[in-house]
Amino acid sequence: MSDEEHHFESKADAGASKTYPQQAGTIRKNGYIVIKGRPCKVVEVSTSKTGKHGHAKCHFVAIDIFNGKKLEDIVPSSHNCDVPHVNRTDYQLIDISEDGFVSLLTENGNTKDDLRLPTDDNLLSQIKDGFSDGKDLVVSVMSSMGEEQICALKDIGPK
Amino acid sequence: MQHAGSPEGYVLAKVSSVAAQLLKRGWHDFSTAEKETFFHQIKQASLGIHGVHVQFIGINFLESLVSEFSPSTSSAMGLPREFHEQCRRSLELDYLKVFYCWTRDAALSVANKITESDSAVDEVKVCTAALRLILQILNWEFQCNSNGKKGVNVFSSGIRQDAGLSNRSECILVQPGPGWRDILISSRDIVWLLNLYTALRQKFSHEGFSIDCPIAVSARKLIMQYCSLTGTIFPSDNGQLQEHHLLQLLSGIIHWIDPPDLVSKQIECGKSERSLFSESPSAAGYFSDYVLVTHQILLSCLCSEMLDGCRALLAMATVTSPTMFNQLLKSIRPFGTFTLLSTLMCEVIKVLMTKAPDEETWSWEARDILLDTWTALLMPLDSAGGIVLLPPEGVDAAATLFTFIVESELKAASASAFNDDVDSDYLHTSISAMDERLSSYALIARAAIDVAIPLLTRHCTERFTRLHQGGGSLDPTETLEEVYSLLLITGHVLADEGEGETPLVPTAIQRHIADSVVPDKNPVVILCSSIVRFAEQSLNPESRSSFFSPRLMEAIIWFLARWSQTYLMSPEGSQDSSYSSKADNMHQVQSISSGQTVLRYFSEYDHGKTVLDIIVRVAIATFMSYPGEKFLQGLTCYQLLHALVRQKNICIHLVTLESWSKLAIAFANEKMLFMLNASHQKSLAQTLVLSASGFRDSESANQYVRILMGHMTAYLVEISSKNDLKRVAEQPDTILSVTCLLERLRGAASASEPRMQKSIYQMGSSILNSTLILLEVYKHESAVIYLLLKFVVEWVEGQISYLEAQETTVVIDYCMRLLQLYSSHNIGKISLSLSSSLLNDAKSEKYKDLRALLQLLASLCSKDLVDFSSDSLEAHGTSISQVVFYGLHIVTPLISLELLKYPKLCRDYFSLLSHMLEVYPEMVGQLNNEAFSHILETLQFGLHHQDSEVVNMCLRALRALASYHYKETASGKMGLGSHASSLRNPKGELQEGIFSRFLRTTLQLLLFEDYSPDLVGAAADALFPLILCEQGLYQKLGNELIERQANQTFKSRLTNALQSLTSSNQLSCTLDRMNYQRFRKNLTNFLIEVRGFLRIV
């Protein structure tokens, strides 16, 4: 057990790392995986064998969490895959600027102004509508491998 | 109807089917004399008095008539079922036999012309139609048998009773009563038919002209139909007549299939010639095309003739006993039918082996039919599971066949060893087909068990030694594949599939008297031990790496799982052993059956423990030494280990084994096991905890669970109490460990049994706080949240009924906090994503979460119903109902109408809601306005749901509410108070009280909408108290309804119906059982009376 803990500790220190190795066989549906350098969410895993008496390999179908594109990969199931570190932070939405940026309030009271609004009209209108209704909105910002995007919003204001 | 010459076949068919329908509609209105004259005309026509064309039409008409009168093929007429049934009986009793005779005579009249001349096209048409009609008549669902079952079955919807049988094979039994004997058996029809076919055959084969034409096909079909004749048509004369009948048929059929090698060679020759033709360049042009076509026709004919021959054998096998089946051929050939069957099948398999697996050939079909024949012979439907004694020749034939099967399977296996392009989808679909085939093989093997077991042993040993000798230098793949299929075959031969029950030793092995009582010489023991020893070798790292491939291990694990369910430490074996140890002393063990010898050999007193130890160690090896082999490990978890811990007597020994505790320790500590697929870890945890039931006392069982799970809980607590948890938590490796831990805890929680209840409760309660922290931290990580919720659900479900009041309070408080926290994270949250499939995923994850929460509430509810604790909850001031309502209040805002479209969630939600409203209606009055109106809205929604189960639950909820309110107000109390009465809402509009609203809705539903008739009862139960609550409104609505009717008669009918709805049957104003029943009756009558004209389609 202590061994396990140690392993865990050392990883925690290497916090700057963007991805972690993980055995392909342990990655499940709904987990994350890096395919072709993109952070993805796994939507389908199937296993097959290399030759009749060979070893198992996993076939992943995954969707890029930022641009929604579908990617596939085949990895021997005992080998390691890269798993992205996906981070989500909640901020209160302060303002939406004309030039397509949002102004967010961080936990320690500063503002974060470098996040662009999504370009997709549908997502954009969902955010803008809520904001213009005067609701108190909290946005969740998902960041992974150096990219950031708003992934959810939530109305926290009193009705 | 007598305009015969018309060439339009389709029009003719339509006209005759319309005529048949007309005739059926008027069946009861025509007098017998009218029918007589009509049928006389038909008879004239079908006997050919007015010429061939009219004859054809006559037969055609009869055919449509028969099909119209047979319930399964009749067309819908909007008439009651009873009518169809009466028509069917009348036709069967009075006309069917007559029709048969006419048709036969018709066929006879034209048969000669066909065989004599080449150009009798019209006659051929007539004859074909006649044969088809006879076939149809024989397919009739005879019911008026001699056993006097003449009752009309109004409920069965025209599905043949022997559907199960026809499912298994293609042959349908023909069981006309004894009344048909003189016509079908005693007459010379069969001989005539066979002669006709032989004549056709000769004629066609001489002329090279299409012999696969409809007439030949119908003739063959009819012959097969004759083969399936059975039942009371044969007198009880020891089957002599039947034997004679079948013999007649067989002597005709035999030419199609005997001698097998010649037939198959002919077919194959035809094939190769054809391929020769198709290979040759088309220089020969027209001529070669012509020859090719003729060839193909000839070939396909030979094939279908051969296949029909096989089918006829199958039909005979179904209707006879094995002995009689074998006897049949003896009189015309020097060998019995079994020998023929066996050689035929060998031949088919031989052909099959030369073919690529994906090629669609006749031999596949032939093999399947012949396998069905064996199954029919060895496992007759009426003798459930009993053993069938074969004649010695049959046993020999089975032995030869099985030997051949094993050889060819081995050959196939080694040949396919290097095909790795097998499409996995194709593989999965073929597995069940393969399973079926293997169980047929097993039946054949068990029929010749004396030969089969030593044969398998020999094959196994040979392969095992070959693997060892290879020692890594040679490529073992072919041998591996052979061992793989040997293990599958052996597994099927030795043991049956349990399907949730403990399978018994197959009767053949059970009954088989061993040559020697010494277990070491018992062939079954030898075979089993050699395989177990082989499995044991996989523990040796060297041989593991050289030849125990994952695929081979899969077969081994599968075999061990199947085998151990039947043989390992079976309670029967241990009983016998204690008994026979006495018997041993008395030297009376001469006639112990083989089955007992085997069971005793593998019982706990003998080699059972060693074998169990080997099995456990092999299982550990699959976890430790085959990283990432998900399928193999899944087999070990779900099949092997689950099968072991399901048996109490095995558990008792498991927990004493060193290897088992090694597995437990490895599970708790080894990193390798954290690398297993998470759901396998869950299953493993469950298995390990379940094995604790093998301890004698609950103290040590609890201790064992505590030690096993202690690490996990400690680890989880440790993770959750980290200072930098927020940062660490999102790292993939932390997510992985938390996921695995939660899965393991969930597995353990799902293994709750009274004996281990204490420790599992402690396990859960020690991490309650941690789970709340994790719920907060992972609020965006839906996969983790779901696992967490599932763990809580299973833990509460397993524990709740055992908990003492104090503990219950803790659990309930915890659940409430969990619900609040979950809801605060998720309410009003909108996911944004570019990908629609990710959005859908998010939605379905939310749905799964909510379902888990509803299950949690439902299991809390059950505390009020099932409670094993010593003191009552009320004493501690906790009320389950309050808690659950509060929980519902938290959960309901999360459930959008969108989510209720998921049928499972919808049912869960409504069943919980209606349960709550039924059991605790008093709580509703205390809800605040918002919660209350939410519940009402969902009820309204549910009433219009398409799932009648949901509507039913809503109606039950309404009934509960209304009757509660009525009773309360009647006794002068508040009832639902302000909720029930009309209110002015803030905007000044009048809002109706809930009961008025629901009274309207329910009436609307009942009178004007579509619904299943099953709902009327529930609706009546809801409507009655509603009417009582809101009598004024009811009067008003009733008057409105009456006013709206323009038609005077309808008006008065409606008035009367409404009147009698509330007054007939001495209905009174109290809500008791009697009145509910009366009102149900009244409502049904009311609806029958008025819905017809109220509802306009």
mmCIF file with all atom_site columns, C-alpha atoms in Angstrom, chain A residues 1 3-5 7-9 11-16 18-32 41-43 45-58 60 63-69 77-78 83-90 107 118 120 122-123 126-127 140 142 149-155 159, chain B residues 413 416-420 422 424 477 480-481 484 549-552 554 626-631 668-669 671-672 674-679 711-712 715 718-719 722 724 726-728 730-737 739 743 779-783 787 823-835 837-838 841-842 845 848 930:
data_model
loop_
_atom_site.group_PDB
_atom_site.id
_atom_site.type_symbol
_atom_site.label_atom_id
_atom_site.label_alt_id
_atom_site.label_comp_id
_atom_site.label_asym_id
_atom_site.label_entity_id
_atom_site.label_seq_id
_atom_site.pdbx_PDB_ins_code
_atom_site.Cartn_x
_atom_site.Cartn_y
_atom_site.Cartn_z
_atom_site.occupancy
_atom_site.B_iso_or_equiv
_atom_site.pdbx_formal_charge
_atom_site.auth_seq_id
_atom_site.auth_comp_id
_atom_site.auth_asym_id
_atom_site.auth_atom_id
_atom_site.pdbx_PDB_model_num
ATOM 1   C CA . MET A 1 1   ? 0.000   0.000   0.000   1.00 0.00 ? 1   MET A CA 1
ATOM 2   C CA . ASP A 1 3   ? 4.294   1.694   -2.401  1.00 0.00 ? 3   ASP A CA 1
ATOM 3   C CA . GLU A 1 4   ? 1.149   2.778   -4.129  1.00 0.00 ? 4   GLU A CA 1
ATOM 4   C CA . GLU A 1 5   ? 1.032   5.929   -2.107  1.00 0.00 ? 5   GLU A CA 1
ATOM 5   C CA . HIS A 1 7   ? 3.889   6.423   -6.601  1.00 0.00 ? 7   HIS A CA 1
ATOM 6   C CA . PHE A 1 8   ? 0.948   8.705   -6.213  1.00 0.00 ? 8   PHE A CA 1
ATOM 7   C CA . GLU A 1 9   ? 2.934   11.341  -4.331  1.00 0.00 ? 9   GLU A CA 1
ATOM 8   C CA . LYS A 1 11  ? 3.096   12.055  -9.648  1.00 0.00 ? 11  LYS A CA 1
ATOM 9   C CA . ALA A 1 12  ? 1.528   14.846  -7.710  1.00 0.00 ? 12  ALA A CA 1
ATOM 10  C CA . ASP A 1 13  ? 4.796   16.677  -7.708  1.00 0.00 ? 13  ASP A CA 1
ATOM 11  C CA . ALA A 1 14  ? 5.099   16.421  -11.423 1.00 0.00 ? 14  ALA A CA 1
ATOM 12  C CA . GLY A 1 15  ? 1.981   18.520  -11.681 1.00 0.00 ? 15  GLY A CA 1
ATOM 13  C CA . ALA A 1 16  ? 3.113   20.407  -14.722 1.00 0.00 ? 16  ALA A CA 1
ATOM 14  C CA . LYS A 1 18  ? 0.104   17.505  -19.446 1.00 0.00 ? 18  LYS A CA 1
ATOM 15  C CA . THR A 1 19  ? -0.415  13.784  -19.887 1.00 0.00 ? 19  THR A CA 1
ATOM 16  C CA . TYR A 1 20  ? 0.034   10.621  -17.899 1.00 0.00 ? 20  TYR A CA 1
ATOM 17  C CA . PRO A 1 21  ? 0.767   7.115   -19.081 1.00 0.00 ? 21  PRO A CA 1
ATOM 18  C CA . GLN A 1 22  ? -1.918  4.554   -18.331 1.00 0.00 ? 22  GLN A CA 1
ATOM 19  C CA . GLN A 1 23  ? -2.334  0.954   -19.421 1.00 0.00 ? 23  GLN A CA 1
ATOM 20  C CA . ALA A 1 24  ? -4.587  0.779   -22.445 1.00 0.00 ? 24  ALA A CA 1
ATOM 21  C CA . GLY A 1 25  ? -6.634  -2.047  -20.948 1.00 0.00 ? 25  GLY A CA 1
ATOM 22  C CA . THR A 1 26  ? -7.707  0.126   -18.031 1.00 0.00 ? 26  THR A CA 1
ATOM 23  C CA . ILE A 1 27  ? -9.104  2.945   -20.125 1.00 0.00 ? 27  ILE A CA 1
ATOM 24  C CA . ARG A 1 28  ? -12.838 2.729   -20.262 1.00 0.00 ? 28  ARG A CA 1
ATOM 25  C CA . LYS A 1 29  ? -15.655 4.291   -22.120 1.00 0.00 ? 29  LYS A CA 1
ATOM 26  C CA . ASN A 1 30  ? -16.144 7.877   -20.923 1.00 0.00 ? 30  ASN A CA 1
ATOM 27  C CA . GLY A 1 31  ? -12.491 8.102   -19.914 1.00 0.00 ? 31  GLY A CA 1
ATOM 28  C CA . TYR A 1 32  ? -9.944  10.380  -21.568 1.00 0.00 ? 32  TYR A CA 1
ATOM 29  C CA . LYS A 1 41  ? -13.075 11.427  -24.590 1.00 0.00 ? 41  LYS A CA 1
ATOM 30  C CA . VAL A 1 42  ? -13.515 7.744   -25.294 1.00 0.00 ? 42  VAL A CA 1
ATOM 31  C CA . VAL A 1 43  ? -16.925 6.832   -26.643 1.00 0.00 ? 43  VAL A CA 1
ATOM 32  C CA . VAL A 1 45  ? -13.717 0.561   -26.656 1.00 0.00 ? 45  VAL A CA 1
ATOM 33  C CA . SER A 1 46  ? -13.498 -2.849  -28.229 1.00 0.00 ? 46  SER A CA 1
ATOM 34  C CA . THR A 1 47  ? -10.866 -5.528  -27.910 1.00 0.00 ? 47  THR A CA 1
ATOM 35  C CA . SER A 1 48  ? -9.511  -7.981  -30.405 1.00 0.00 ? 48  SER A CA 1
ATOM 36  C CA . LYS A 1 49  ? -6.470  -10.189 -30.736 1.00 0.00 ? 49  LYS A CA 1
ATOM 37  C CA . THR A 1 50  ? -3.377  -9.917  -32.856 1.00 0.00 ? 50  THR A CA 1
ATOM 38  C CA . GLY A 1 51  ? -3.553  -13.292 -34.495 1.00 0.00 ? 51  GLY A CA 1
ATOM 39  C CA . LYS A 1 52  ? -5.458  -16.180 -32.967 1.00 0.00 ? 52  LYS A CA 1
ATOM 40  C CA . HIS A 1 53  ? -3.066  -16.863 -30.150 1.00 0.00 ? 53  HIS A CA 1
ATOM 41  C CA . GLY A 1 54  ? -1.641  -13.405 -29.848 1.00 0.00 ? 54  GLY A CA 1
ATOM 42  C CA . HIS A 1 55  ? -2.249  -10.720 -27.266 1.00 0.00 ? 55  HIS A CA 1
ATOM 43  C CA . ALA A 1 56  ? -5.203  -8.463  -26.868 1.00 0.00 ? 56  ALA A CA 1
ATOM 44  C CA . LYS A 1 57  ? -5.370  -5.022  -28.363 1.00 0.00 ? 57  LYS A CA 1
ATOM 45  C CA . CYS A 1 58  ? -7.798  -2.229  -27.711 1.00 0.00 ? 58  CYS A CA 1
ATOM 46  C CA . PHE A 1 60  ? -10.605 3.183   -29.194 1.00 0.00 ? 60  PHE A CA 1
ATOM 47  C CA . ILE A 1 63  ? -14.046 12.442  -29.649 1.00 0.00 ? 63  ILE A CA 1
ATOM 48  C CA . ASP A 1 64  ? -11.819 15.444  -29.364 1.00 0.00 ? 64  ASP A CA 1
ATOM 49  C CA . ILE A 1 65  ? -13.081 17.317  -26.339 1.00 0.00 ? 65  ILE A CA 1
ATOM 50  C CA . PHE A 1 66  ? -12.445 20.707  -27.882 1.00 0.00 ? 66  PHE A CA 1
ATOM 51  C CA . ASN A 1 67  ? -13.391 20.483  -31.517 1.00 0.00 ? 67  ASN A CA 1
ATOM 52  C CA . GLY A 1 68  ? -15.712 17.478  -31.433 1.00 0.00 ? 68  GLY A CA 1
ATOM 53  C CA . LYS A 1 69  ? -13.864 15.548  -34.130 1.00 0.00 ? 69  LYS A CA 1
ATOM 54  C CA . SER A 1 77  ? -3.877  -3.693  -24.327 1.00 0.00 ? 77  SER A CA 1
ATOM 55  C CA . SER A 1 78  ? -0.885  -4.122  -22.038 1.00 0.00 ? 78  SER A CA 1
ATOM 56  C CA . VAL A 1 83  ? -4.109  10.158  -20.796 1.00 0.00 ? 83  VAL A CA 1
ATOM 57  C CA . PRO A 1 84  ? -4.581  13.905  -20.785 1.00 0.00 ? 84  PRO A CA 1
ATOM 58  C CA . HIS A 1 85  ? -4.862  15.908  -17.635 1.00 0.00 ? 85  HIS A CA 1
ATOM 59  C CA . VAL A 1 86  ? -8.250  17.525  -18.005 1.00 0.00 ? 86  VAL A CA 1
ATOM 60  C CA . ASN A 1 87  ? -8.856  20.348  -15.611 1.00 0.00 ? 87  ASN A CA 1
ATOM 61  C CA . ARG A 1 88  ? -12.081 22.175  -15.003 1.00 0.00 ? 88  ARG A CA 1
ATOM 62  C CA . THR A 1 89  ? -12.439 25.389  -13.110 1.00 0.00 ? 89  THR A CA 1
ATOM 63  C CA . ASP A 1 90  ? -15.529 27.358  -12.256 1.00 0.00 ? 90  ASP A CA 1
ATOM 64  C CA . GLU A 1 107 ? -11.561 32.433  -6.774  1.00 0.00 ? 107 GLU A CA 1
ATOM 65  C CA . PRO A 1 118 ? -16.780 29.893  -28.544 1.00 0.00 ? 118 PRO A CA 1
ATOM 66  C CA . ASP A 1 120 ? -20.015 28.230  -32.717 1.00 0.00 ? 120 ASP A CA 1
ATOM 67  C CA . ASN A 1 122 ? -25.299 27.853  -30.985 1.00 0.00 ? 122 ASN A CA 1
ATOM 68  C CA . LEU A 1 123 ? -22.979 27.741  -27.986 1.00 0.00 ? 123 LEU A CA 1
ATOM 69  C CA . GLN A 1 126 ? -26.593 29.966  -25.097 1.00 0.00 ? 126 GLN A CA 1
ATOM 70  C CA . ILE A 1 127 ? -24.004 31.942  -23.162 1.00 0.00 ? 127 ILE A CA 1
ATOM 71  C CA . SER A 1 140 ? -16.901 25.890  -16.134 1.00 0.00 ? 140 SER A CA 1
ATOM 72  C CA . MET A 1 142 ? -12.176 23.004  -19.295 1.00 0.00 ? 142 MET A CA 1
ATOM 73  C CA . GLN A 1 149 ? -12.786 26.232  -23.521 1.00 0.00 ? 149 GLN A CA 1
ATOM 74  C CA . ILE A 1 150 ? -16.019 26.921  -21.731 1.00 0.00 ? 150 ILE A CA 1
ATOM 75  C CA . CYS A 1 151 ? -17.706 23.564  -21.287 1.00 0.00 ? 151 CYS A CA 1
ATOM 76  C CA . ALA A 1 152 ? -20.724 24.290  -19.129 1.00 0.00 ? 152 ALA A CA 1
ATOM 77  C CA . LEU A 1 153 ? -22.656 27.056  -17.531 1.00 0.00 ? 153 LEU A CA 1
ATOM 78  C CA . LYS A 1 154 ? -24.852 27.136  -14.535 1.00 0.00 ? 154 LYS A CA 1
ATOM 79  C CA . ASP A 1 155 ? -27.330 29.597  -13.181 1.00 0.00 ? 155 ASP A CA 1
ATOM 80  C CA . LYS A 1 159 ? -34.844 33.190  -8.842  1.00 0.00 ? 159 LYS A CA 1
ATOM 81  C CA . ALA B 2 413 ? -8.890  -26.092 -36.135 1.00 0.00 ? 413 ALA B CA 1
ATOM 82  C CA . SER B 2 416 ? -7.712  -22.163 -39.344 1.00 0.00 ? 416 SER B CA 1
ATOM 83  C CA . ALA B 2 417 ? -4.920  -21.535 -36.857 1.00 0.00 ? 417 ALA B CA 1
ATOM 84  C CA . PHE B 2 418 ? -3.343  -18.856 -38.958 1.00 0.00 ? 418 PHE B CA 1
ATOM 85  C CA . ASN B 2 419 ? -6.450  -17.082 -40.157 1.00 0.00 ? 419 ASN B CA 1
ATOM 86  C CA . ASP B 2 420 ? -6.363  -14.048 -38.029 1.00 0.00 ? 420 ASP B CA 1
ATOM 87  C CA . VAL B 2 422 ? -11.565 -13.236 -38.602 1.00 0.00 ? 422 VAL B CA 1
ATOM 88  C CA . SER B 2 424 ? -14.860 -10.092 -34.684 1.00 0.00 ? 424 SER B CA 1
ATOM 89  C CA . THR B 2 477 ? -0.044  -22.474 -33.033 1.00 0.00 ? 477 THR B CA 1
ATOM 90  C CA . LEU B 2 480 ? -2.839  -24.787 -29.651 1.00 0.00 ? 480 LEU B CA 1
ATOM 91  C CA . GLU B 2 481 ? -5.841  -24.344 -31.856 1.00 0.00 ? 481 GLU B CA 1
ATOM 92  C CA . TYR B 2 484 ? -8.613  -25.146 -27.938 1.00 0.00 ? 484 TYR B CA 1
ATOM 93  C CA . SER B 2 549 ? -1.522  -18.242 -25.144 1.00 0.00 ? 549 SER B CA 1
ATOM 94  C CA . PRO B 2 550 ? -4.371  -16.035 -23.932 1.00 0.00 ? 550 PRO B CA 1
ATOM 95  C CA . ARG B 2 551 ? -6.748  -17.835 -26.231 1.00 0.00 ? 551 ARG B CA 1
ATOM 96  C CA . LEU B 2 552 ? -5.768  -21.219 -24.880 1.00 0.00 ? 552 LEU B CA 1
ATOM 97  C CA . GLU B 2 554 ? -9.650  -18.738 -22.244 1.00 0.00 ? 554 GLU B CA 1
ATOM 98  C CA . TYR B 2 626 ? -1.784  -11.827 -18.605 1.00 0.00 ? 626 TYR B CA 1
ATOM 99  C CA . PRO B 2 627 ? -1.842  -8.046  -18.330 1.00 0.00 ? 627 PRO B CA 1
ATOM 100 C CA . GLY B 2 628 ? -4.481  -6.347  -20.386 1.00 0.00 ? 628 GLY B CA 1
ATOM 101 C CA . GLU B 2 629 ? -6.194  -9.575  -21.463 1.00 0.00 ? 629 GLU B CA 1
ATOM 102 C CA . LYS B 2 630 ? -9.624  -8.262  -20.630 1.00 0.00 ? 630 LYS B CA 1
ATOM 103 C CA . PHE B 2 631 ? -11.632 -11.079 -22.090 1.00 0.00 ? 631 PHE B CA 1
ATOM 104 C CA . ALA B 2 668 ? -5.675  -5.700  -1.492  1.00 0.00 ? 668 ALA B CA 1
ATOM 105 C CA . ASN B 2 669 ? -2.062  -4.801  -2.234  1.00 0.00 ? 669 ASN B CA 1
ATOM 106 C CA . LYS B 2 671 ? -0.528  -3.099  -8.190  1.00 0.00 ? 671 LYS B CA 1
ATOM 107 C CA . MET B 2 672 ? -1.116  -5.596  -10.945 1.00 0.00 ? 672 MET B CA 1
ATOM 108 C CA . PHE B 2 674 ? -5.313  -2.383  -9.776  1.00 0.00 ? 674 PHE B CA 1
ATOM 109 C CA . MET B 2 675 ? -4.541  -2.597  -13.461 1.00 0.00 ? 675 MET B CA 1
ATOM 110 C CA . LEU B 2 676 ? -7.460  -4.902  -14.128 1.00 0.00 ? 676 LEU B CA 1
ATOM 111 C CA . ASN B 2 677 ? -10.458 -3.569  -15.899 1.00 0.00 ? 677 ASN B CA 1
ATOM 112 C CA . ALA B 2 678 ? -12.430 -1.667  -13.253 1.00 0.00 ? 678 ALA B CA 1
ATOM 113 C CA . SER B 2 679 ? -15.579 -3.724  -13.573 1.00 0.00 ? 679 SER B CA 1
ATOM 114 C CA . HIS B 2 711 ? -6.865  -1.062  2.766   1.00 0.00 ? 711 HIS B CA 1
ATOM 115 C CA . MET B 2 712 ? -9.324  0.287   0.293   1.00 0.00 ? 712 MET B CA 1
ATOM 116 C CA . TYR B 2 715 ? -6.707  4.589   0.963   1.00 0.00 ? 715 TYR B CA 1
ATOM 117 C CA . GLU B 2 718 ? -6.348  9.217   2.688   1.00 0.00 ? 718 GLU B CA 1
ATOM 118 C CA . ILE B 2 719 ? -6.918  10.529  -0.816  1.00 0.00 ? 719 ILE B CA 1
ATOM 119 C CA . LYS B 2 722 ? -5.182  15.464  1.137   1.00 0.00 ? 722 LYS B CA 1
ATOM 120 C CA . ASP B 2 724 ? -3.970  19.654  -2.244  1.00 0.00 ? 724 ASP B CA 1
ATOM 121 C CA . LYS B 2 726 ? -8.287  19.812  -5.582  1.00 0.00 ? 726 LYS B CA 1
ATOM 122 C CA . ARG B 2 727 ? -5.172  19.907  -7.647  1.00 0.00 ? 727 ARG B CA 1
ATOM 123 C CA . VAL B 2 728 ? -4.278  16.255  -7.368  1.00 0.00 ? 728 VAL B CA 1
ATOM 124 C CA . GLU B 2 730 ? -7.871  15.900  -11.591 1.00 0.00 ? 730 GLU B CA 1
ATOM 125 C CA . GLN B 2 731 ? -4.755  14.009  -12.468 1.00 0.00 ? 731 GLN B CA 1
ATOM 126 C CA . PRO B 2 732 ? -5.559  10.931  -14.487 1.00 0.00 ? 732 PRO B CA 1
ATOM 127 C CA . ASP B 2 733 ? -3.780  8.531   -12.174 1.00 0.00 ? 733 ASP B CA 1
ATOM 128 C CA . THR B 2 734 ? -5.755  9.772   -9.171  1.00 0.00 ? 734 THR B CA 1
ATOM 129 C CA . ILE B 2 735 ? -8.948  9.429   -11.140 1.00 0.00 ? 735 ILE B CA 1
ATOM 130 C CA . LEU B 2 736 ? -7.944  5.905   -12.032 1.00 0.00 ? 736 LEU B CA 1
ATOM 131 C CA . SER B 2 737 ? -7.267  4.910   -8.433  1.00 0.00 ? 737 SER B CA 1
ATOM 132 C CA . THR B 2 739 ? -12.442 4.771   -9.878  1.00 0.00 ? 739 THR B CA 1
ATOM 133 C CA . GLU B 2 743 ? -15.693 -0.111  -8.061  1.00 0.00 ? 743 GLU B CA 1
ATOM 134 C CA . LYS B 2 779 ? -18.466 17.341  -9.692  1.00 0.00 ? 779 LYS B CA 1
ATOM 135 C CA . HIS B 2 780 ? -17.361 17.730  -13.303 1.00 0.00 ? 780 HIS B CA 1
ATOM 136 C CA . GLU B 2 781 ? -16.143 14.174  -13.665 1.00 0.00 ? 781 GLU B CA 1
ATOM 137 C CA . SER B 2 782 ? -19.409 12.426  -14.339 1.00 0.00 ? 782 SER B CA 1
ATOM 138 C CA . ALA B 2 783 ? -17.884 8.958   -14.630 1.00 0.00 ? 783 ALA B CA 1
ATOM 139 C CA . LEU B 2 787 ? -19.650 5.166   -9.617  1.00 0.00 ? 787 LEU B CA 1
ATOM 140 C CA . SER B 2 823 ? -28.501 18.760  -6.690  1.00 0.00 ? 823 SER B CA 1
ATOM 141 C CA . SER B 2 824 ? -26.591 21.956  -5.905  1.00 0.00 ? 824 SER B CA 1
ATOM 142 C CA . HIS B 2 825 ? -23.955 20.934  -8.403  1.00 0.00 ? 825 HIS B CA 1
ATOM 143 C CA . ASN B 2 826 ? -26.278 20.008  -11.148 1.00 0.00 ? 826 ASN B CA 1
ATOM 144 C CA . ILE B 2 827 ? -29.364 22.129  -10.977 1.00 0.00 ? 827 ILE B CA 1
ATOM 145 C CA . GLY B 2 828 ? -29.547 24.606  -13.790 1.00 0.00 ? 828 GLY B CA 1
ATOM 146 C CA . LYS B 2 829 ? -26.389 23.338  -15.353 1.00 0.00 ? 829 LYS B CA 1
ATOM 147 C CA . ILE B 2 830 ? -26.098 23.349  -19.095 1.00 0.00 ? 830 ILE B CA 1
ATOM 148 C CA . SER B 2 831 ? -23.367 21.432  -20.882 1.00 0.00 ? 831 SER B CA 1
ATOM 149 C CA . LEU B 2 832 ? -21.829 23.064  -23.893 1.00 0.00 ? 832 LEU B CA 1
ATOM 150 C CA . SER B 2 833 ? -20.022 21.062  -26.478 1.00 0.00 ? 833 SER B CA 1
ATOM 151 C CA . LEU B 2 834 ? -19.427 21.138  -30.159 1.00 0.00 ? 834 LEU B CA 1
ATOM 152 C CA . SER B 2 835 ? -19.931 17.449  -30.483 1.00 0.00 ? 835 SER B CA 1
ATOM 153 C CA . SER B 2 837 ? -22.432 12.783  -29.324 1.00 0.00 ? 837 SER B CA 1
ATOM 154 C CA . LEU B 2 838 ? -20.607 14.221  -26.320 1.00 0.00 ? 838 LEU B CA 1
ATOM 155 C CA . ASP B 2 841 ? -23.335 11.329  -23.492 1.00 0.00 ? 841 ASP B CA 1
ATOM 156 C CA . ALA B 2 842 ? -23.664 14.074  -20.935 1.00 0.00 ? 842 ALA B CA 1
ATOM 157 C CA . GLU B 2 845 ? -24.865 10.245  -17.794 1.00 0.00 ? 845 GLU B CA 1
ATOM 158 C CA . LYS B 2 848 ? -28.017 7.338   -15.088 1.00 0.00 ? 848 LYS B CA 1
ATOM 159 C CA . GLU B 2 930 ? -43.732 24.797  -5.569  1.00 0.00 ? 930 GLU B CA 1
#
